PDB file of C-alpha atoms in Angstrom:
ATOM      1  CA  LYS I 202     110.504  90.026  92.462  1.00 60.00           C
ATOM      2  CA  GLY I 203     111.289  87.104  94.495  1.00 65.00           C
ATOM      3  CA  SER I 204     107.453  86.206  95.366  1.00 73.00           C
ATOM      4  CA  HIS I 205     105.256  83.815  93.438  1.00 77.00           C
ATOM      5  CA  PRO I 206     102.525  85.858  91.447  1.00 77.00           C
ATOM      6  CA  LEU I 207      99.520  83.764  93.253  1.00 81.00           C
ATOM      7  CA  VAL I 208     101.074  84.183  96.579  1.00 84.00           C
ATOM      8  CA  VAL I 209     101.026  88.115  96.066  1.00 82.00           C
ATOM      9  CA  ASN I 210      97.469  87.781  95.016  1.00 82.00           C
ATOM     10  CA  PHE I 211      96.615  85.581  97.964  1.00 87.00           C
ATOM     11  CA  LEU I 212      98.165  88.100 100.615  1.00 87.00           C
ATOM     12  CA  THR I 213      96.688  90.987  99.157  1.00 89.00           C
ATOM     13  CA  TYR I 214      92.986  89.396  99.615  1.00 89.00           C
ATOM     14  CA  PHE I 215      94.297  87.861 102.882  1.00 91.00           C
ATOM     15  CA  LEU I 216      95.246  91.159 104.304  1.00 92.00           C
ATOM     16  CA  LEU I 217      92.095  93.072 103.378  1.00 94.00           C
ATOM     17  CA  SER I 218      89.936  89.802 104.746  1.00 93.00           C
ATOM     18  CA  VAL I 219      91.698  90.376 108.226  1.00 91.00           C
ATOM     19  CA  VAL I 220      90.018  93.995 108.252  1.00 88.00           C
ATOM     20  CA  CYS I 221      86.955  92.645 106.883  1.00 88.00           C
ATOM     21  CA  GLY I 222      86.662  90.030 109.182  1.00 82.00           C
ATOM     22  CA  ILE I 223      86.724  92.188 111.989  1.00 82.00           C
ATOM     23  CA  SER I 224      83.572  93.948 110.754  1.00 80.00           C
ATOM     24  CA  LEU I 225      81.771  90.664 110.505  1.00 78.00           C
ATOM     25  CA  PHE I 226      81.122  91.180 114.212  1.00 77.00           C
ATOM     26  CA  PHE I 227      78.820  94.225 113.348  1.00 74.00           C
ATOM     27  CA  LEU I 228      77.174  92.771 110.367  1.00 73.00           C
ATOM     28  CA  ARG I 229      73.823  90.823 110.484  1.00 73.00           C
ATOM     29  CA  ILE I 230      74.362  88.046 107.884  1.00 72.00           C
ATOM     30  CA  SER I 231      71.081  86.704 108.634  1.00 68.00           C
ATOM     31  CA  HIS I 232      69.477  89.364 106.325  1.00 79.00           C
ATOM     32  CA  LEU I 233      71.515  88.545 103.213  1.00 83.00           C
ATOM     33  CA  ASN I 234      69.237  86.664 100.759  1.00 89.00           C
ATOM     34  CA  HIS I 235      69.969  83.818  98.636  1.00 92.00           C
ATOM     35  CA  ASP I 236      71.452  86.120  95.779  1.00 93.00           C
ATOM     36  CA  PHE I 237      73.758  87.619  97.709  1.00 94.00           C
ATOM     37  CA  TRP I 238      75.603  84.183  98.556  1.00 94.00           C
ATOM     38  CA  ILE I 239      75.391  82.638  94.966  1.00 96.00           C
ATOM     39  CA  TYR I 240      76.725  85.607  93.242  1.00 96.00           C
ATOM     40  CA  SER I 241      79.212  86.251  96.170  1.00 95.00           C
ATOM     41  CA  ILE I 242      80.788  82.761  95.398  1.00 96.00           C
ATOM     42  CA  LEU I 243      80.672  83.231  91.640  1.00 96.00           C
ATOM     43  CA  GLY I 244      82.386  86.617  92.246  1.00 94.00           C
ATOM     44  CA  GLY I 245      85.241  85.194  94.549  1.00 91.00           C
ATOM     45  CA  ILE I 246      86.080  82.685  91.921  1.00 93.00           C
ATOM     46  CA  ALA I 247      86.234  84.595  88.863  1.00 93.00           C
ATOM     47  CA  GLY I 248      88.212  87.375  90.871  1.00 88.00           C
ATOM     48  CA  ALA I 249      90.588  84.867  92.709  1.00 83.00           C
ATOM     49  CA  LEU I 250      91.123  83.243  89.270  1.00 87.00           C
ATOM     50  CA  GLY I 251      91.211  86.836  87.222  1.00 88.00           C
ATOM     51  CA  ASN I 252      93.501  88.504  89.705  1.00 79.00           C
ATOM     52  CA  GLY I 253      96.153  85.591  89.716  1.00 78.00           C
ATOM     53  CA  PHE I 254      96.145  85.652  85.893  1.00 86.00           C
ATOM     54  CA  LEU I 255      96.423  89.303  85.909  1.00 83.00           C
ATOM     55  CA  VAL I 256      99.607  89.095  88.373  1.00 76.00           C
ATOM     56  CA  LYS I 257     101.016  86.469  86.508  1.00 80.00           C
ATOM     57  CA  ALA I 258     100.663  88.835  83.160  1.00 83.00           C
ATOM     58  CA  LEU I 259     102.339  91.526  84.715  1.00 77.00           C
ATOM     59  CA  HIS I 260     105.272  89.141  85.923  1.00 75.00           C
ATOM     60  CA  LEU I 261     105.968  87.845  82.575  1.00 77.00           C
ATOM     61  CA  GLY I 262     105.107  91.416  79.954  1.00 71.00           C
ATOM     62  CA  ASP I 263     105.338  94.962  79.516  1.00 67.00           C
ATOM     63  CA  LEU I 264     102.977  97.253  81.546  1.00 58.00           C
ATOM     64  CA  SER I 265     102.459  99.294  78.774  1.00 57.00           C
ATOM     65  CA  VAL I 266     101.036  96.681  76.528  1.00 61.00           C
ATOM     66  CA  LEU I 267      99.115  94.678  79.087  1.00 65.00           C
ATOM     67  CA  GLY I 268      97.330  97.989  80.573  1.00 60.00           C
ATOM     68  CA  PRO I 269      95.798  99.215  77.356  1.00 61.00           C
ATOM     69  CA  ILE I 270      94.613  95.230  76.762  1.00 71.00           C
ATOM     70  CA  ASN I 271      92.232  96.018  80.002  1.00 70.00           C
ATOM     71  CA  SER I 272      90.156  98.278  77.599  1.00 69.00           C
ATOM     72  CA  TYR I 273      88.430  95.299  76.157  1.00 77.00           C
ATOM     73  CA  LYS I 274      86.978  94.734  79.709  1.00 81.00           C
ATOM     74  CA  SER I 275      84.260  97.366  78.895  1.00 78.00           C
ATOM     75  CA  ILE I 276      83.102  95.174  76.130  1.00 82.00           C
ATOM     76  CA  VAL I 277      82.766  91.971  77.742  1.00 88.00           C
ATOM     77  CA  GLY I 278      81.424  93.769  80.715  1.00 87.00           C
ATOM     78  CA  ILE I 279      78.613  95.290  78.529  1.00 84.00           C
ATOM     79  CA  ILE I 280      77.848  91.606  76.795  1.00 88.00           C
ATOM     80  CA  SER I 281      77.669  90.336  80.378  1.00 89.00           C
ATOM     81  CA  GLY I 282      75.210  92.805  81.897  1.00 89.00           C
ATOM     82  CA  ILE I 283      73.044  92.482  78.849  1.00 89.00           C
ATOM     83  CA  PHE I 284      72.160  88.979  80.117  1.00 89.00           C
ATOM     84  CA  LEU I 285      72.710  89.050  83.716  1.00 89.00           C
ATOM     85  CA  LEU I 286      71.904  92.781  84.454  1.00 90.00           C
ATOM     86  CA  SER I 287      69.441  93.717  81.422  1.00 88.00           C
ATOM     87  CA  GLU I 288      71.750  96.560  80.729  1.00 86.00           C
ATOM     88  CA  ILE I 289      71.241  97.389  77.052  1.00 85.00           C
ATOM     89  CA  PRO I 290      73.773  99.811  75.760  1.00 81.00           C
ATOM     90  CA  ASN I 291      72.720 102.647  73.327  1.00 85.00           C
ATOM     91  CA  ILE I 292      74.235 103.528  69.827  1.00 87.00           C
ATOM     92  CA  TRP I 293      76.886 105.786  71.455  1.00 85.00           C
ATOM     93  CA  GLY I 294      78.068 102.970  73.674  1.00 80.00           C
ATOM     94  CA  ILE I 295      78.585 100.694  70.595  1.00 82.00           C
ATOM     95  CA  LEU I 296      80.498 103.586  68.852  1.00 88.00           C
ATOM     96  CA  GLY I 297      82.661 103.908  71.812  1.00 83.00           C
ATOM     97  CA  ILE I 298      83.317 100.387  72.293  1.00 78.00           C
ATOM     98  CA  ALA I 299      84.583 100.463  68.261  1.00 82.00           C
ATOM     99  CA  LEU I 300      86.965 103.322  69.284  1.00 86.00           C
ATOM    100  CA  ILE I 301      88.230 101.388  72.090  1.00 78.00           C
ATOM    101  CA  ILE I 302      89.074  98.432  69.903  1.00 75.00           C
ATOM    102  CA  TYR I 303      90.552 100.670  67.094  1.00 81.00           C
ATOM    103  CA  GLY I 304      92.682 102.397  69.621  1.00 80.00           C
ATOM    104  CA  SER I 305      94.202  99.142  71.121  1.00 72.00           C
ATOM    105  CA  TYR I 306      95.527  98.458  67.443  1.00 71.00           C
ATOM    106  CA  PHE I 307      98.258 101.063  68.131  1.00 74.00           C
ATOM    107  CA  VAL I 308      99.179 100.045  71.353  1.00 67.00           C
ATOM    108  CA  LEU I 309      99.421  96.356  70.309  1.00 61.00           C
ATOM    109  CA  ASP I 310     101.228  96.805  67.060  1.00 61.00           C
ATOM    110  CA  THR I 311     104.435  97.935  69.118  1.00 56.00           C
ATOM    111  CA  THR I 312     105.098  94.194  70.213  1.00 53.00           C
ATOM    112  CA  ASP I 313     107.466  92.398  67.836  1.00 54.00           C
ATOM    113  CA  GLU I 314     104.505  90.375  66.730  1.00 47.00           C
ATOM    114  CA  LYS I 315     102.570  93.508  65.761  1.00 51.00           C
ATOM    115  CA  PHE I 316      98.639  93.399  66.175  1.00 54.00           C
ATOM    116  CA  SER I 317      97.862  89.782  64.615  1.00 57.00           C
ATOM    117  CA  TRP I 318      97.073  86.211  66.023  1.00 65.00           C
ATOM    118  CA  ARG I 319     100.477  85.633  66.690  1.00 68.00           C
ATOM    119  CA  LEU I 320     100.245  88.006  69.390  1.00 68.00           C
ATOM    120  CA  LEU I 321      98.123  85.963  71.338  1.00 72.00           C
ATOM    121  CA  LYS I 322     100.467  83.072  71.324  1.00 76.00           C
ATOM    122  CA  ARG I 323     102.673  84.818  73.823  1.00 80.00           C
ATOM    123  CA  PRO I 324     101.981  83.689  77.474  1.00 83.00           C
ATOM    124  CA  GLU I 325     101.484  87.192  79.179  1.00 82.00           C
ATOM    125  CA  ILE I 326      99.033  88.273  76.548  1.00 83.00           C
ATOM    126  CA  GLN I 327      97.068  85.013  77.148  1.00 86.00           C
ATOM    127  CA  PHE I 328      96.966  85.673  80.927  1.00 88.00           C
ATOM    128  CA  ARG I 329      95.999  89.303  80.660  1.00 85.00           C
ATOM    129  CA  ILE I 330      92.850  88.412  78.314  1.00 88.00           C
ATOM    130  CA  TRP I 331      91.834  85.739  80.724  1.00 91.00           C
ATOM    131  CA  ALA I 332      92.272  88.128  83.542  1.00 90.00           C
ATOM    132  CA  MET I 333      90.410  90.564  81.410  1.00 89.00           C
ATOM    133  CA  ILE I 334      87.560  88.106  80.815  1.00 92.00           C
ATOM    134  CA  LEU I 335      87.386  86.828  84.376  1.00 93.00           C
ATOM    135  CA  THR I 336      87.573  90.247  86.070  1.00 90.00           C
ATOM    136  CA  ALA I 337      84.556  91.652  83.779  1.00 91.00           C
ATOM    137  CA  ILE I 338      82.392  88.662  84.500  1.00 94.00           C
ATOM    138  CA  GLU I 339      83.524  89.344  88.156  1.00 94.00           C
ATOM    139  CA  ALA I 340      82.324  92.983  88.136  1.00 94.00           C
ATOM    140  CA  VAL I 341      78.823  91.825  86.821  1.00 94.00           C
ATOM    141  CA  PHE I 342      78.475  89.547  89.997  1.00 96.00           C
ATOM    142  CA  ILE I 343      79.904  92.257  92.061  1.00 96.00           C
ATOM    143  CA  LYS I 344      76.876  94.476  91.014  1.00 96.00           C
ATOM    144  CA  LYS I 345      74.463  91.361  91.570  1.00 96.00           C
ATOM    145  CA  VAL I 346      75.984  91.486  95.145  1.00 96.00           C
ATOM    146  CA  ILE I 347      75.667  95.242  95.425  1.00 96.00           C
ATOM    147  CA  LEU I 348      71.767  95.166  94.444  1.00 94.00           C
ATOM    148  CA  ALA I 349      71.262  92.267  97.140  1.00 93.00           C
ATOM    149  CA  SER I 350      72.952  94.111 100.143  1.00 92.00           C
ATOM    150  CA  SER I 351      75.085  97.453  99.904  1.00 91.00           C
ATOM    151  CA  THR I 352      78.507  98.682  98.344  1.00 93.00           C
ATOM    152  CA  THR I 353      80.327  98.311 101.939  1.00 91.00           C
ATOM    153  CA  VAL I 354      78.719  94.681 102.555  1.00 92.00           C
ATOM    154  CA  ALA I 355      79.562  93.752  98.948  1.00 94.00           C
ATOM    155  CA  PHE I 356      83.405  94.810  99.668  1.00 94.00           C
ATOM    156  CA  MET I 357      83.707  92.757 102.671  1.00 93.00           C
ATOM    157  CA  SER I 358      82.358  89.620 100.728  1.00 93.00           C
ATOM    158  CA  TRP I 359      84.832  90.384  97.886  1.00 93.00           C
ATOM    159  CA  CYS I 360      87.607  90.637 100.272  1.00 93.00           C
ATOM    160  CA  LEU I 361      86.699  87.265 102.331  1.00 93.00           C
ATOM    161  CA  PHE I 362      85.567  85.339  99.311  1.00 94.00           C
ATOM    162  CA  GLY I 363      88.611  86.532  97.293  1.00 91.00           C
ATOM    163  CA  ALA I 364      91.162  85.376  99.957  1.00 92.00           C
ATOM    164  CA  LEU I 365      89.087  81.857  99.949  1.00 93.00           C
ATOM    165  CA  PHE I 366      89.270  81.175  96.758  1.00 92.00           C
ATOM    166  CA  SER I 367      92.558  82.448  95.998  1.00 89.00           C
ATOM    167  CA  PHE I 368      94.107  80.240  98.749  1.00 89.00           C
ATOM    168  CA  ILE I 369      92.211  77.317  97.219  1.00 89.00           C
ATOM    169  CA  VAL I 370      94.027  78.282  93.661  1.00 85.00           C
ATOM    170  CA  LEU I 371      97.107  77.916  95.725  1.00 84.00           C
ATOM    171  CA  PHE I 372      96.181  74.691  96.870  1.00 81.00           C
ATOM    172  CA  PHE I 373      95.699  73.170  93.306  1.00 80.00           C
ATOM    173  CA  CYS I 374      98.578  74.906  91.925  1.00 78.00           C
ATOM    174  CA  LYS I 375     100.356  72.699  94.585  1.00 77.00           C
ATOM    175  CA  LEU I 376     102.799  75.648  95.580  1.00 77.00           C
ATOM    176  CA  ASN I 377     104.439  75.062  99.112  1.00 77.00           C
ATOM    177  CA  LEU I 378     102.828  78.282 100.993  1.00 76.00           C
ATOM    178  CA  LYS I 379     105.122  77.940 103.823  1.00 80.00           C
ATOM    179  CA  ALA I 380     107.996  78.025 101.832  1.00 81.00           C
ATOM    180  CA  GLU I 381     106.698  80.755  99.529  1.00 77.00           C
ATOM    181  CA  LEU I 382     105.676  82.967 102.566  1.00 75.00           C
ATOM    182  CA  SER I 383     108.793  82.284 104.271  1.00 77.00           C
ATOM    183  CA  LYS I 384     110.675  83.583 100.959  1.00 73.00           C
ATOM    184  CA  THR I 385     108.603  86.488 100.637  1.00 69.00           C
ATOM    185  CA  MET I 386     108.994  87.607 104.053  1.00 68.00           C
ATOM    186  CA  LYS I 387     112.844  87.188 103.618  1.00 65.00           C
ATOM    187  CA  PHE I 388     112.614  90.152 101.218  1.00 62.00           C
ATOM    188  CA  ASN I 389     111.018  92.124 103.979  1.00 66.00           C
ATOM    189  CA  TYR I 390     107.988  93.162 101.559  1.00 70.00           C
ATOM    190  CA  ALA I 391     105.775  93.764 104.498  1.00 73.00           C
ATOM    191  CA  SER I 392     105.272  97.235 104.065  1.00 79.00           C
ATOM    192  CA  LYS I 393     105.063  97.079 100.096  1.00 81.00           C
ATOM    193  CA  PHE I 394     102.310  94.242 100.789  1.00 83.00           C
ATOM    194  CA  LEU I 395     100.361  96.850 103.185  1.00 87.00           C
ATOM    195  CA  LEU I 396     100.610  99.464 100.502  1.00 90.00           C
ATOM    196  CA  LEU I 397      99.377  97.224  97.919  1.00 89.00           C
ATOM    197  CA  ALA I 398      96.690  95.976 100.153  1.00 91.00           C
ATOM    198  CA  GLY I 399      95.713  99.567 100.755  1.00 93.00           C
ATOM    199  CA  CYS I 400      95.926 100.731  97.002  1.00 91.00           C
ATOM    200  CA  VAL I 401      93.538  97.692  95.943  1.00 91.00           C
ATOM    201  CA  GLY I 402      91.017  98.044  98.877  1.00 93.00           C
ATOM    202  CA  THR I 403      90.778 101.784  97.996  1.00 94.00           C
ATOM    203  CA  MET I 404      90.356 100.697  94.147  1.00 90.00           C
ATOM    204  CA  GLN I 405      87.409  98.116  95.038  1.00 92.00           C
ATOM    205  CA  LEU I 406      85.646 100.092  97.200  1.00 94.00           C
ATOM    206  CA  THR I 407      85.582 102.955  94.604  1.00 93.00           C
ATOM    207  CA  THR I 408      84.736 100.783  91.921  1.00 92.00           C
ATOM    208  CA  ASN I 409      81.585  99.354  94.140  1.00 94.00           C
ATOM    209  CA  TYR I 410      80.477 102.890  94.480  1.00 94.00           C
ATOM    210  CA  THR I 411      80.778 103.443  90.740  1.00 91.00           C
ATOM    211  CA  PHE I 412      78.863 100.080  90.186  1.00 93.00           C
ATOM    212  CA  ASP I 413      76.107 101.250  91.952  1.00 93.00           C
ATOM    213  CA  HIS I 414      75.560 104.533  90.155  1.00 88.00           C
ATOM    214  CA  MET I 415      76.073 103.307  86.685  1.00 85.00           C
ATOM    215  CA  PRO I 416      75.735 100.557  84.130  1.00 87.00           C
ATOM    216  CA  VAL I 417      78.814  97.912  84.444  1.00 89.00           C
ATOM    217  CA  GLY I 418      79.917  98.144  81.128  1.00 83.00           C
ATOM    218  CA  TYR I 419      80.068 102.207  81.282  1.00 80.00           C
ATOM    219  CA  ALA I 420      81.679 102.195  84.476  1.00 84.00           C
ATOM    220  CA  LEU I 421      84.584  99.638  83.162  1.00 84.00           C
ATOM    221  CA  SER I 422      85.006 101.901  79.953  1.00 77.00           C
ATOM    222  CA  LEU I 423      85.490 105.101  82.827  1.00 74.00           C
ATOM    223  CA  PHE I 424      88.431 102.901  84.405  1.00 75.00           C
ATOM    224  CA  GLN I 425      90.314 103.031  81.078  1.00 68.00           C
ATOM    225  CA  LEU I 426      91.699 106.482  82.207  1.00 68.00           C
ATOM    226  CA  SER I 427      94.124 104.616  83.934  1.00 71.00           C
ATOM    227  CA  VAL I 428      95.457 103.276  80.399  1.00 68.00           C
ATOM    228  CA  ILE I 429      98.006 106.312  79.929  1.00 71.00           C
ATOM    229  CA  ILE I 430      99.122 106.052  83.602  1.00 75.00           C
ATOM    230  CA  SER I 431     100.209 102.286  82.820  1.00 72.00           C
ATOM    231  CA  ILE I 432     102.034 103.506  79.851  1.00 74.00           C
ATOM    232  CA  LEU I 433     103.735 106.154  81.387  1.00 76.00           C
ATOM    233  CA  PHE I 434     104.738 104.287  84.442  1.00 76.00           C
ATOM    234  CA  GLY I 435     106.074 101.684  82.067  1.00 73.00           C
ATOM    235  CA  TYR I 436     108.358 104.112  80.069  1.00 74.00           C
ATOM    236  CA  LYS I 437     109.262 105.816  83.394  1.00 73.00           C
ATOM    237  CA  PHE I 438     110.297 102.550  85.421  1.00 73.00           C
ATOM    238  CA  PHE I 439     111.061 100.075  83.032  1.00 68.00           C
ATOM    239  CA  ARG I 440     112.229 102.116  79.742  1.00 71.00           C
ATOM    240  CA  GLU I 441     109.679 100.842  77.539  1.00 67.00           C
ATOM    241  CA  LYS I 442     109.726 101.556  73.892  1.00 69.00           C
ATOM    242  CA  GLU I 443     107.416 103.330  71.281  1.00 72.00           C
ATOM    243  CA  ILE I 444     105.952 105.468  74.088  1.00 76.00           C
ATOM    244  CA  GLY I 445     104.249 107.852  71.209  1.00 79.00           C
ATOM    245  CA  LYS I 446     102.449 105.302  69.405  1.00 79.00           C
ATOM    246  CA  LYS I 447     101.133 103.749  72.764  1.00 78.00           C
ATOM    247  CA  ILE I 448     100.185 107.032  73.916  1.00 80.00           C
ATOM    248  CA  ALA I 449      97.932 107.832  70.542  1.00 84.00           C
ATOM    249  CA  GLY I 450      96.281 104.497  70.740  1.00 82.00           C
ATOM    250  CA  SER I 451      95.728 105.153  74.432  1.00 79.00           C
ATOM    251  CA  ILE I 452      94.013 108.470  73.638  1.00 84.00           C
ATOM    252  CA  ILE I 453      91.833 106.922  71.075  1.00 86.00           C
ATOM    253  CA  MET I 454      90.660 104.246  73.520  1.00 80.00           C
ATOM    254  CA  ILE I 455      89.937 107.126  75.983  1.00 81.00           C
ATOM    255  CA  MET I 456      87.958 108.932  73.474  1.00 86.00           C
ATOM    256  CA  GLY I 457      85.637 105.773  72.996  1.00 83.00           C
ATOM    257  CA  SER I 458      85.506 105.500  76.908  1.00 78.00           C
ATOM    258  CA  THR I 459      84.492 109.233  77.493  1.00 82.00           C
ATOM    259  CA  LEU I 460      81.814 108.635  74.499  1.00 84.00           C
ATOM    260  CA  ILE I 461      80.223 106.064  76.629  1.00 77.00           C
ATOM    261  CA  ILE I 462      80.189 107.859  80.069  1.00 75.00           C
ATOM    262  CA  LEU I 463      78.841 111.106  78.486  1.00 79.00           C
ATOM    263  CA  LEU I 464      76.134 109.587  76.131  1.00 75.00           C
ATOM    264  CA  LYS I 465      75.432 106.867  77.646  1.00 67.00           C
ATOM    265  CA  ASN I 466      71.658 108.145  78.399  1.00 64.00           C
TER     266      ASN I 466
END
């Protein structure tokens, strides 16, 4: 509250990039190949835009509705992985995807517009869908970077290029960065930003490790276990409604994710 979503996005990347910037002194950049730089740049662009849309969506919408939409991310990841990584899903993967789509019906049906095309007209849903698509594509680019380097180096490139391109997004949106930073600091959010950066950094490091050990689409399915947490937090902190139906839908989506993970081979 009181901070522009895109500024929150930039500051998170910036704090992480400061730590990674120090680590650059111990990295032999000359050993990094052409693929590393290409996919680092593409991933930075997709990630900065995707996270910007995500923060904007959370600023406008219900956490318990926006969280489950992320389940479609695994579908985008699988499709992107087919073309860029040659990662072909088996029949169990396709069945798991179907369960994820079916489960999302129960969650989105709790909105005023119900599960319909009219729902897509809501700005927060549109922002969340764009965030999902861009971050799913970013995940494929991250794996390409990991294959060209390592999980740690890929994390550093994610932070540094993310900070660069999220700053460029601020510039194109014509935000007065000095005024926004001044307003943000006035609310004494320093500790909260450090905690946010720590959470995001830990998430990305563990995500890179997961990408290094399984196909991207399946890894993104695994992350849907966070759906129930999003719904419970939405109920606990924001008193969001129809929690039972949302949990039922989330359980179905998790069943789909579990099917993909356990039978991926």
